[in-house]
Structure formats: C-alpha cells, structure tokens
Amino acid sequence: MSDQAKDERAPSEAEAAEANAERMEGSIDGDYEALVRLLKENEELKDRALRVAAEMENLRRRTARDVHDARTYAVANFARDMLSVSDNLRRALDAIPAEAKASGDAGFKALIEGVDLTERAMLSALERHGVKKLAPEGEKFDPNFHQAMFEVPNPDVPANTVVQVVQPGYSIGERVLRPAMVGVAKGGPKVAAEAPVEPGPVNEQAEKDA
C-alpha cells in the first residue's frame, strides 16, 4: 500500500474512532439521565406509598374510634332517662317516715324492699353498660363532672374540696352523663401550684330533678 493511501486512511479511522467515542459518551450520558429519572420516580412513588399508608392507618384509627364510641355511648340517652326513674324510686324510699318503716307491717315492709331492689337492679344494669356513679365527697371539685350548688365555709378543708353531695352524678365512658350536684369548701388552704376552681354553671334541669 502506498504512503498516500495510508495517509488518506489514517484520518478516516481517527474520525471514526472519535465519532464512536462521542456515541459512547452520549450513550453514557443518556443512561445516567435515565438512571437519575428512575431514581426520582422511585422516590416519588415511595413517598406516595408512605402517604397512602399513613392515610389508611389514620382512617383505620378513626373508624375504630367511631365504632368504640358508638358502642360506648349508644345507650347514653336511654341511660339518662332511666336515671330519672331511679331518682324517683330513691325519693319514694326517702319519703317514707322512719316510724312507718319500723312499724313491722309485713306488706309495707315487702313493698319497701321491692322498691329498693328495683332501684339497685336498675343501677346495676346501667353499670354493666358503662354507666358509673359519681359520689365525689372529699374529692377536689372538677367542673367537668361536678356542679357546685353552694359553698361551705370550712377553714380545715382545702378550698374547692367537695364536702357535700346533694345528688350523685353519673358518667358513661369518658363523658359526663349527669354532673354530681355538690357543695364545695370555702376559706381553707389552697392547693399549691393550682388555681382555684370556680363553681360550675347552674343546671336548671338538674335542679328540677333534685
């Protein structure tokens, strides 16, 4: 082969090698961009999946809470009405004079025992459905569960302590069904680091029931 042919072929091979290198470089750049794009899409999909999982967990918790509340508080209105019946039974028992109870009349005594058993059975049934009695004498006044009817001056008892229960209250679950009507101590030492609790608002319906 002549020197001239070699000289003509050499530039052609160099150009081909350069073009091939450029193609390889372009292919590498393209693969890198594709990899970056796929990684970005993967992060977006992972983030979306985590958000969906979190939303489903929140939905599951809300649903479980709603079901629990429905089971716990479904009888609230019925229980509140039954408390009025129980109150009337207690009033009937309290209205019987002591001498009448001690008279010894068998029929009258049986009637008293029957009314008393009915009241206790009703309260026991309510308790089985989550209704709890609030008789907070000696406890600190809680406006969420107690209704202050009056104040009793008593320097020997910490202020805002329940010293008398006019009418017991009832709660169902974590909610108050009927606040306990109470008298609270006034004038005694205040509990350290706690602000005094003001008596709650007057409950007109509770006063009527009393």
CSV table of C-alpha atoms in Angstrom, one decimal:
chain,number,residue,atom,x,y,z
A,1,MET,CA,0.0,0.0,0.0
A,2,SER,CA,1.3,3.4,-1.0
A,3,ASP,CA,2.1,6.0,1.6
A,4,GLN,CA,-0.5,8.3,0.1
A,5,ALA,CA,-3.3,5.6,0.7
A,6,LYS,CA,-2.1,5.2,4.3
A,7,ASP,CA,-2.2,8.9,4.9
A,8,GLU,CA,-5.8,9.0,3.5
A,9,ARG,CA,-7.0,6.1,5.6
A,10,ALA,CA,-5.5,7.4,8.9
A,11,PRO,CA,-7.7,10.5,9.2
A,12,SER,CA,-10.7,8.4,8.3
A,13,GLU,CA,-10.0,5.9,11.1
A,14,ALA,CA,-9.4,8.7,13.6
A,15,GLU,CA,-12.7,10.4,12.7
A,16,ALA,CA,-14.5,7.0,13.1
A,17,ALA,CA,-12.9,6.4,16.5
A,18,GLU,CA,-13.8,10.0,17.6
A,19,ALA,CA,-17.3,9.5,16.4
A,20,ASN,CA,-17.6,6.2,18.2
A,21,ALA,CA,-16.2,7.8,21.4
A,22,GLU,CA,-18.8,10.5,21.1
A,23,ARG,CA,-21.6,8.0,20.6
A,24,MET,CA,-20.4,6.1,23.7
A,25,GLU,CA,-20.2,9.3,25.7
A,26,GLY,CA,-23.7,10.2,24.5
A,27,SER,CA,-24.9,6.8,25.5
A,28,ILE,CA,-23.4,7.0,28.9
A,29,ASP,CA,-24.9,10.5,29.4
A,30,GLY,CA,-28.3,9.1,28.3
A,31,ASP,CA,-28.1,6.2,30.7
A,32,TYR,CA,-27.1,8.4,33.6
A,33,GLU,CA,-30.1,10.8,32.9
A,34,ALA,CA,-32.4,7.8,32.7
A,35,LEU,CA,-31.0,6.4,36.0
A,36,VAL,CA,-31.5,9.8,37.7
A,37,ARG,CA,-35.0,10.0,36.3
A,38,LEU,CA,-35.8,6.5,37.5
A,39,LEU,CA,-34.4,7.2,41.0
A,40,LYS,CA,-36.5,10.3,41.2
A,41,GLU,CA,-39.6,8.5,40.1
A,42,ASN,CA,-38.9,5.7,42.6
A,43,GLU,CA,-38.6,8.3,45.5
A,44,GLU,CA,-41.9,9.9,44.4
A,45,LEU,CA,-43.6,6.5,44.3
A,46,LYS,CA,-42.1,5.6,47.7
A,47,ASP,CA,-43.3,9.0,49.2
A,48,ARG,CA,-46.8,8.5,47.7
A,49,ALA,CA,-47.0,4.9,49.1
A,50,LEU,CA,-46.0,6.2,52.5
A,51,ARG,CA,-48.6,8.9,52.4
A,52,VAL,CA,-51.3,6.4,51.3
A,53,ALA,CA,-50.2,4.0,54.1
A,54,ALA,CA,-50.4,6.9,56.7
A,55,GLU,CA,-53.8,7.9,55.5
A,56,MET,CA,-55.1,4.3,55.7
A,57,GLU,CA,-53.7,4.0,59.2
A,58,ASN,CA,-55.4,7.3,60.2
A,59,LEU,CA,-58.6,6.0,58.6
A,60,ARG,CA,-58.4,2.7,60.5
A,61,ARG,CA,-57.9,4.5,63.8
A,62,ARG,CA,-60.7,6.9,63.2
A,63,THR,CA,-63.0,4.0,62.2
A,64,ALA,CA,-62.0,2.0,65.3
A,65,ARG,CA,-62.6,5.1,67.5
A,66,ASP,CA,-66.0,5.7,65.9
A,67,VAL,CA,-67.0,2.1,66.4
A,68,HIS,CA,-65.8,2.2,70.0
A,69,ASP,CA,-67.7,5.5,70.7
A,70,ALA,CA,-70.9,4.1,69.0
A,71,ARG,CA,-70.7,1.0,71.3
A,72,THR,CA,-69.9,3.0,74.4
A,73,TYR,CA,-72.3,5.9,74.1
A,74,ALA,CA,-75.2,4.3,72.2
A,75,VAL,CA,-77.2,3.9,75.4
A,76,ALA,CA,-76.4,7.4,76.7
A,77,ASN,CA,-79.9,9.0,76.1
A,78,PHE,CA,-81.7,5.9,77.3
A,79,ALA,CA,-79.5,5.7,80.4
A,80,ARG,CA,-80.1,9.4,81.2
A,81,ASP,CA,-83.9,8.8,81.1
A,82,MET,CA,-83.5,5.7,83.4
A,83,LEU,CA,-81.6,7.9,85.9
A,84,SER,CA,-84.8,10.0,86.3
A,85,VAL,CA,-86.7,6.8,87.1
A,86,SER,CA,-84.1,5.7,89.6
A,87,ASP,CA,-84.2,9.2,91.2
A,88,ASN,CA,-88.0,8.9,91.7
A,89,LEU,CA,-87.6,5.4,93.3
A,90,ARG,CA,-85.0,6.9,95.7
A,91,ARG,CA,-87.2,9.8,96.5
A,92,ALA,CA,-90.1,7.4,97.2
A,93,LEU,CA,-87.9,5.5,99.7
A,94,ASP,CA,-86.6,8.6,101.3
A,95,ALA,CA,-90.1,10.0,101.8
A,96,ILE,CA,-91.2,7.0,104.0
A,97,PRO,CA,-91.1,8.1,107.6
A,98,ALA,CA,-88.8,6.2,109.9
A,99,GLU,CA,-91.7,5.1,112.2
A,100,ALA,CA,-93.6,3.7,109.2
A,101,LYS,CA,-90.5,1.6,108.3
A,102,ALA,CA,-90.3,0.4,111.9
A,103,SER,CA,-94.0,-0.4,112.2
A,104,GLY,CA,-93.4,-4.0,111.4
A,105,ASP,CA,-96.2,-4.3,108.8
A,106,ALA,CA,-95.2,-7.2,106.6
A,107,GLY,CA,-96.9,-6.0,103.5
A,108,PHE,CA,-95.5,-2.5,103.8
A,109,LYS,CA,-92.0,-3.8,104.5
A,110,ALA,CA,-92.2,-6.0,101.4
A,111,LEU,CA,-93.2,-3.0,99.3
A,112,ILE,CA,-90.2,-1.0,100.6
A,113,GLU,CA,-87.8,-3.9,99.9
A,114,GLY,CA,-89.3,-4.3,96.4
A,115,VAL,CA,-88.8,-0.7,95.5
A,116,ASP,CA,-85.2,-0.8,96.9
A,117,LEU,CA,-84.4,-3.9,94.9
A,118,THR,CA,-85.8,-2.3,91.8
A,119,GLU,CA,-83.6,0.7,92.2
A,120,ARG,CA,-80.5,-1.3,92.8
A,121,ALA,CA,-81.2,-3.6,89.9
A,122,MET,CA,-81.7,-0.7,87.6
A,123,LEU,CA,-78.4,0.9,88.7
A,124,SER,CA,-76.6,-2.4,88.4
A,125,ALA,CA,-77.9,-2.8,84.8
A,126,LEU,CA,-76.7,0.7,83.9
A,127,GLU,CA,-73.3,-0.1,85.4
A,128,ARG,CA,-73.0,-3.1,83.2
A,129,HIS,CA,-73.4,-0.8,80.2
A,130,GLY,CA,-70.7,1.5,81.3
A,131,VAL,CA,-72.6,4.0,83.5
A,132,LYS,CA,-70.7,4.8,86.7
A,133,LYS,CA,-71.9,6.6,89.7
A,134,LEU,CA,-70.2,9.9,90.8
A,135,ALA,CA,-70.2,10.4,94.5
A,136,PRO,CA,-67.2,12.7,94.9
A,137,GLU,CA,-67.4,13.7,98.6
A,138,GLY,CA,-63.9,14.5,99.8
A,139,GLU,CA,-62.5,14.9,96.3
A,140,LYS,CA,-61.3,18.0,94.5
A,141,PHE,CA,-64.0,19.9,92.7
A,142,ASP,CA,-63.9,19.1,89.0
A,143,PRO,CA,-66.2,21.3,86.8
A,144,ASN,CA,-66.2,18.7,84.1
A,145,PHE,CA,-68.1,16.2,86.3
A,146,HIS,CA,-69.4,18.3,89.2
A,147,GLN,CA,-71.9,21.1,89.5
A,148,ALA,CA,-71.4,23.4,92.5
A,149,MET,CA,-74.7,24.3,94.2
A,150,PHE,CA,-73.3,26.2,97.2
A,151,GLU,CA,-70.1,26.9,99.1
A,152,VAL,CA,-69.5,25.8,102.7
A,153,PRO,CA,-67.1,27.9,104.9
A,154,ASN,CA,-64.6,25.4,106.3
A,155,PRO,CA,-61.0,26.6,107.1
A,156,ASP,CA,-60.0,23.0,107.9
A,157,VAL,CA,-60.6,21.6,104.4
A,158,PRO,CA,-58.6,22.7,101.3
A,159,ALA,CA,-60.6,25.2,99.2
A,160,ASN,CA,-62.7,23.7,96.4
A,161,THR,CA,-63.0,20.3,98.1
A,162,VAL,CA,-66.4,18.6,97.7
A,163,VAL,CA,-67.8,18.4,101.2
A,164,GLN,CA,-71.4,17.5,100.4
A,165,VAL,CA,-73.1,15.6,97.6
A,166,VAL,CA,-76.7,16.9,97.1
A,167,GLN,CA,-77.3,14.5,94.2
A,168,PRO,CA,-74.9,11.9,92.8
A,169,GLY,CA,-73.8,12.2,89.2
A,170,TYR,CA,-73.2,9.6,86.6
A,171,SER,CA,-70.7,9.2,83.8
A,172,ILE,CA,-70.5,6.9,80.7
A,173,GLY,CA,-67.1,6.2,79.3
A,174,GLU,CA,-65.1,9.4,79.5
A,175,ARG,CA,-68.2,11.6,79.3
A,176,VAL,CA,-70.4,13.0,81.9
A,177,LEU,CA,-74.0,11.7,81.8
A,178,ARG,CA,-75.2,13.9,84.6
A,179,PRO,CA,-73.0,16.1,86.8
A,180,ALA,CA,-73.0,15.5,90.6
A,181,MET,CA,-74.6,18.4,92.4
A,182,VAL,CA,-72.3,19.3,95.2
A,183,GLY,CA,-71.3,21.8,97.9
A,184,VAL,CA,-67.7,22.9,98.0
A,185,ALA,CA,-65.5,24.1,100.8
A,186,LYS,CA,-64.5,27.7,101.0
A,187,GLY,CA,-61.9,29.5,103.1
A,188,GLY,CA,-59.5,26.6,103.6
A,189,PRO,CA,-55.9,26.4,102.3
A,190,LYS,CA,-55.5,26.4,98.6
A,191,VAL,CA,-53.6,23.5,96.9
A,192,ALA,CA,-50.1,24.6,95.9
A,193,ALA,CA,-49.5,25.4,92.2
A,194,GLU,CA,-53.1,25.1,91.3
A,195,ALA,CA,-55.6,27.9,90.5
A,196,PRO,CA,-58.9,27.9,92.4
A,197,VAL,CA,-61.7,26.3,90.5
A,198,GLU,CA,-64.9,28.4,90.1
A,199,PRO,CA,-68.2,26.7,90.7
A,200,GLY,CA,-69.8,25.4,87.6
A,201,PRO,CA,-72.9,27.0,85.9
A,202,VAL,CA,-76.3,26.2,87.4
A,203,ASN,CA,-78.0,23.3,85.7
A,204,GLU,CA,-81.7,24.1,85.6
A,205,GLN,CA,-82.8,20.6,84.7
A,206,ALA,CA,-80.7,19.1,87.5
A,207,GLU,CA,-82.3,21.5,90.0
A,208,LYS,CA,-85.7,20.4,88.8
A,209,ASP,CA,-84.7,16.7,89.2
A,210,ALA,CA,-83.4,17.4,92.8
